[in-house]
Amino acid sequence: MNYRATFAMMSAVALSACGVNSVPTAEENAKAKWADVQNQYQRRSDLIPNLVATVKAAGAQEKAILVEVTQARASANQVQVSGNDLTNPDKMAAYQRAQSGVTMSLQRLQEAYPELKSQANYTTLMSQLEGTENRITIARTDYNTAVQSYNTTIRTFPDAIGAKIFYGAKPIVPFQATTPDANKAPSVSNAFGNNS
């Protein structure tokens, strides 16, 4: 074997042991994991307001139907017909109109029943909130694991040699609990107003 081939082979082995491939691989993995964290924040940002709006809309629809039934019932109770009024066509017509109003309201309630889902929507909202926060927690954990791997790679021999010589690698900052607004879970405690 000639000296050039031997030198080239030894150089390749030495370079591979000096983090030429492992440093950028670990760095790209950490960057990808951070992108996952940002993706989960974006998912939360897009999802939660839409879910809250859906719950509000369903609750408003249910409230309107139930108010209509209650008002119709109250109106019907105000129109009284005694035995002496059975021969009065005007009183009987008023009584029948009032009772028809209740019937119509109840029919609308029955027709809308399959669509009356606010309880299910609230359950879905709470489930999605919990699931979203869990996804974010997992993404943060995966990111911190990747950062730990990268930071360990650039600080341990022999990869530290290549990390400094070829890449000027610096440690990546792990996710830490800070409270900038972009990283706070949206509050839904007052999202539904005081219309209970």
PDB file of C-alpha atoms in Angstrom, residues 78-196:
ATOM      1  CA  GLN A  78    -101.213  33.145  30.951  1.00  0.00           C
ATOM      2  CA  VAL A  79    -104.159  32.264  28.712  1.00  0.00           C
ATOM      3  CA  GLN A  80    -106.749  30.548  30.872  1.00  0.00           C
ATOM      4  CA  VAL A  81    -110.024  29.068  29.723  1.00  0.00           C
ATOM      5  CA  SER A  82    -112.698  28.196  32.226  1.00  0.00           C
ATOM      6  CA  GLY A  83    -115.742  26.036  31.653  1.00  0.00           C
ATOM      7  CA  ASN A  84    -117.738  29.185  30.980  1.00  0.00           C
ATOM      8  CA  ASP A  85    -115.307  30.220  28.203  1.00  0.00           C
ATOM      9  CA  LEU A  86    -115.792  27.100  26.111  1.00  0.00           C
ATOM     10  CA  THR A  87    -118.504  28.826  24.114  1.00  0.00           C
ATOM     11  CA  ASN A  88    -116.413  31.958  23.470  1.00  0.00           C
ATOM     12  CA  PRO A  89    -114.689  31.532  20.063  1.00  0.00           C
ATOM     13  CA  ASP A  90    -112.191  34.372  20.731  1.00  0.00           C
ATOM     14  CA  LYS A  91    -111.023  32.915  24.078  1.00  0.00           C
ATOM     15  CA  MET A  92    -110.794  29.436  22.589  1.00  0.00           C
ATOM     16  CA  ALA A  93    -108.778  30.735  19.611  1.00  0.00           C
ATOM     17  CA  ALA A  94    -106.382  32.606  21.937  1.00  0.00           C
ATOM     18  CA  TYR A  95    -105.963  29.494  24.059  1.00  0.00           C
ATOM     19  CA  GLN A  96    -105.287  27.336  21.002  1.00  0.00           C
ATOM     20  CA  ARG A  97    -102.763  29.886  19.640  1.00  0.00           C
ATOM     21  CA  ALA A  98    -100.907  29.864  22.961  1.00  0.00           C
ATOM     22  CA  GLN A  99    -100.846  26.076  23.086  1.00  0.00           C
ATOM     23  CA  SER A 100     -99.775  25.911  19.419  1.00  0.00           C
ATOM     24  CA  GLY A 101     -96.876  28.201  20.258  1.00  0.00           C
ATOM     25  CA  VAL A 102     -95.670  25.692  22.844  1.00  0.00           C
ATOM     26  CA  THR A 103     -96.154  22.832  20.391  1.00  0.00           C
ATOM     27  CA  MET A 104     -94.188  24.644  17.688  1.00  0.00           C
ATOM     28  CA  SER A 105     -91.371  25.466  20.121  1.00  0.00           C
ATOM     29  CA  LEU A 106     -91.207  21.860  21.277  1.00  0.00           C
ATOM     30  CA  GLN A 107     -91.128  20.677  17.664  1.00  0.00           C
ATOM     31  CA  ARG A 108     -88.187  23.010  16.959  1.00  0.00           C
ATOM     32  CA  LEU A 109     -86.480  21.648  20.066  1.00  0.00           C
ATOM     33  CA  GLN A 110     -87.030  18.073  18.866  1.00  0.00           C
ATOM     34  CA  GLU A 111     -85.793  18.934  15.374  1.00  0.00           C
ATOM     35  CA  ALA A 112     -82.701  20.623  16.764  1.00  0.00           C
ATOM     36  CA  TYR A 113     -82.027  17.925  19.369  1.00  0.00           C
ATOM     37  CA  PRO A 114     -79.411  16.081  17.257  1.00  0.00           C
ATOM     38  CA  GLU A 115     -77.611  19.404  16.837  1.00  0.00           C
ATOM     39  CA  LEU A 116     -77.725  20.359  20.502  1.00  0.00           C
ATOM     40  CA  LYS A 117     -74.206  19.420  21.428  1.00  0.00           C
ATOM     41  CA  SER A 118     -72.834  22.041  23.750  1.00  0.00           C
ATOM     42  CA  GLN A 119     -72.061  19.477  26.443  1.00  0.00           C
ATOM     43  CA  ALA A 120     -70.199  17.353  23.908  1.00  0.00           C
ATOM     44  CA  ASN A 121     -68.512  20.483  22.567  1.00  0.00           C
ATOM     45  CA  TYR A 122     -67.349  21.451  26.050  1.00  0.00           C
ATOM     46  CA  THR A 123     -66.012  17.929  26.533  1.00  0.00           C
ATOM     47  CA  THR A 124     -64.233  18.109  23.184  1.00  0.00           C
ATOM     48  CA  LEU A 125     -62.776  21.506  24.054  1.00  0.00           C
ATOM     49  CA  MET A 126     -61.398  20.262  27.366  1.00  0.00           C
ATOM     50  CA  SER A 127     -60.022  17.113  25.735  1.00  0.00           C
ATOM     51  CA  GLN A 128     -58.362  19.131  22.969  1.00  0.00           C
ATOM     52  CA  LEU A 129     -56.886  21.563  25.490  1.00  0.00           C
ATOM     53  CA  GLU A 130     -55.380  18.716  27.471  1.00  0.00           C
ATOM     54  CA  GLY A 131     -54.165  16.921  24.346  1.00  0.00           C
ATOM     55  CA  THR A 132     -52.647  20.092  22.923  1.00  0.00           C
ATOM     56  CA  GLU A 133     -50.748  20.870  26.095  1.00  0.00           C
ATOM     57  CA  ASN A 134     -49.534  17.259  26.250  1.00  0.00           C
ATOM     58  CA  ARG A 135     -48.290  17.478  22.650  1.00  0.00           C
ATOM     59  CA  ILE A 136     -46.412  20.663  23.465  1.00  0.00           C
ATOM     60  CA  THR A 137     -44.873  19.067  26.553  1.00  0.00           C
ATOM     61  CA  ILE A 138     -43.737  16.053  24.528  1.00  0.00           C
ATOM     62  CA  ALA A 139     -42.301  18.281  21.785  1.00  0.00           C
ATOM     63  CA  ARG A 140     -40.393  20.336  24.373  1.00  0.00           C
ATOM     64  CA  THR A 141     -39.048  17.171  25.994  1.00  0.00           C
ATOM     65  CA  ASP A 142     -37.943  15.775  22.618  1.00  0.00           C
ATOM     66  CA  TYR A 143     -36.262  19.093  21.827  1.00  0.00           C
ATOM     67  CA  ASN A 144     -34.412  19.160  25.147  1.00  0.00           C
ATOM     68  CA  THR A 145     -33.278  15.568  24.610  1.00  0.00           C
ATOM     69  CA  ALA A 146     -31.922  16.479  21.158  1.00  0.00           C
ATOM     70  CA  VAL A 147     -30.212  19.578  22.593  1.00  0.00           C
ATOM     71  CA  GLN A 148     -28.629  17.502  25.333  1.00  0.00           C
ATOM     72  CA  SER A 149     -27.336  15.033  22.740  1.00  0.00           C
ATOM     73  CA  TYR A 150     -25.931  17.830  20.556  1.00  0.00           C
ATOM     74  CA  ASN A 151     -24.354  19.691  23.464  1.00  0.00           C
ATOM     75  CA  THR A 152     -22.806  16.464  24.736  1.00  0.00           C
ATOM     76  CA  THR A 153     -21.484  15.663  21.254  1.00  0.00           C
ATOM     77  CA  ILE A 154     -19.741  18.997  20.813  1.00  0.00           C
ATOM     78  CA  ARG A 155     -18.186  18.827  24.280  1.00  0.00           C
ATOM     79  CA  THR A 156     -16.857  15.255  24.326  1.00  0.00           C
ATOM     80  CA  PHE A 157     -13.749  13.810  22.763  1.00  0.00           C
ATOM     81  CA  PRO A 158     -13.165  13.145  19.889  1.00  0.00           C
ATOM     82  CA  ASP A 159     -16.213  14.979  18.425  1.00  0.00           C
ATOM     83  CA  ALA A 160     -15.267  18.172  20.268  1.00  0.00           C
ATOM     84  CA  ILE A 161     -12.236  18.546  17.986  1.00  0.00           C
ATOM     85  CA  GLY A 162     -14.299  18.577  14.803  1.00  0.00           C
ATOM     86  CA  ALA A 163     -17.019  20.646  16.438  1.00  0.00           C
ATOM     87  CA  LYS A 164     -14.557  23.456  17.177  1.00  0.00           C
ATOM     88  CA  ILE A 165     -12.265  23.205  14.141  1.00  0.00           C
ATOM     89  CA  PHE A 166     -14.822  22.623  11.376  1.00  0.00           C
ATOM     90  CA  TYR A 167     -18.025  24.105  12.703  1.00  0.00           C
ATOM     91  CA  GLY A 168     -17.241  26.549  15.481  1.00  0.00           C
ATOM     92  CA  ALA A 169     -20.083  24.795  17.264  1.00  0.00           C
ATOM     93  CA  LYS A 170     -21.676  26.450  20.256  1.00  0.00           C
ATOM     94  CA  PRO A 171     -24.073  24.880  22.726  1.00  0.00           C
ATOM     95  CA  ILE A 172     -27.763  25.132  21.880  1.00  0.00           C
ATOM     96  CA  VAL A 173     -30.037  26.534  24.568  1.00  0.00           C
ATOM     97  CA  PRO A 174     -32.599  24.051  25.869  1.00  0.00           C
ATOM     98  CA  PHE A 175     -36.196  25.017  26.387  1.00  0.00           C
ATOM     99  CA  GLN A 176     -36.667  26.609  29.780  1.00  0.00           C
ATOM    100  CA  ALA A 177     -39.838  27.636  31.537  1.00  0.00           C
ATOM    101  CA  THR A 178     -40.192  31.327  30.792  1.00  0.00           C
ATOM    102  CA  THR A 179     -43.474  33.111  30.390  1.00  0.00           C
ATOM    103  CA  PRO A 180     -43.474  35.125  27.208  1.00  0.00           C
ATOM    104  CA  ASP A 181     -47.008  35.491  25.853  1.00  0.00           C
ATOM    105  CA  ALA A 182     -46.322  33.322  22.808  1.00  0.00           C
ATOM    106  CA  ASN A 183     -45.597  30.339  25.003  1.00  0.00           C
ATOM    107  CA  LYS A 184     -48.536  30.711  27.399  1.00  0.00           C
ATOM    108  CA  ALA A 185     -51.598  28.530  27.018  1.00  0.00           C
ATOM    109  CA  PRO A 186     -54.613  30.647  26.086  1.00  0.00           C
ATOM    110  CA  SER A 187     -57.037  31.256  28.932  1.00  0.00           C
ATOM    111  CA  VAL A 188     -60.532  29.972  28.367  1.00  0.00           C
ATOM    112  CA  SER A 189     -61.895  30.816  31.808  1.00  0.00           C
ATOM    113  CA  ASN A 190     -63.654  33.947  30.547  1.00  0.00           C
ATOM    114  CA  ALA A 191     -64.051  32.866  26.937  1.00  0.00           C
ATOM    115  CA  PHE A 192     -67.738  32.168  27.319  1.00  0.00           C
ATOM    116  CA  GLY A 193     -68.645  35.448  28.952  1.00  0.00           C
ATOM    117  CA  ASN A 194     -71.021  35.812  31.869  1.00  0.00           C
ATOM    118  CA  ASN A 195     -74.076  34.580  29.978  1.00  0.00           C
ATOM    119  CA  SER A 196     -74.690  31.552  32.171  1.00  0.00           C
TER     120      SER A 196
END
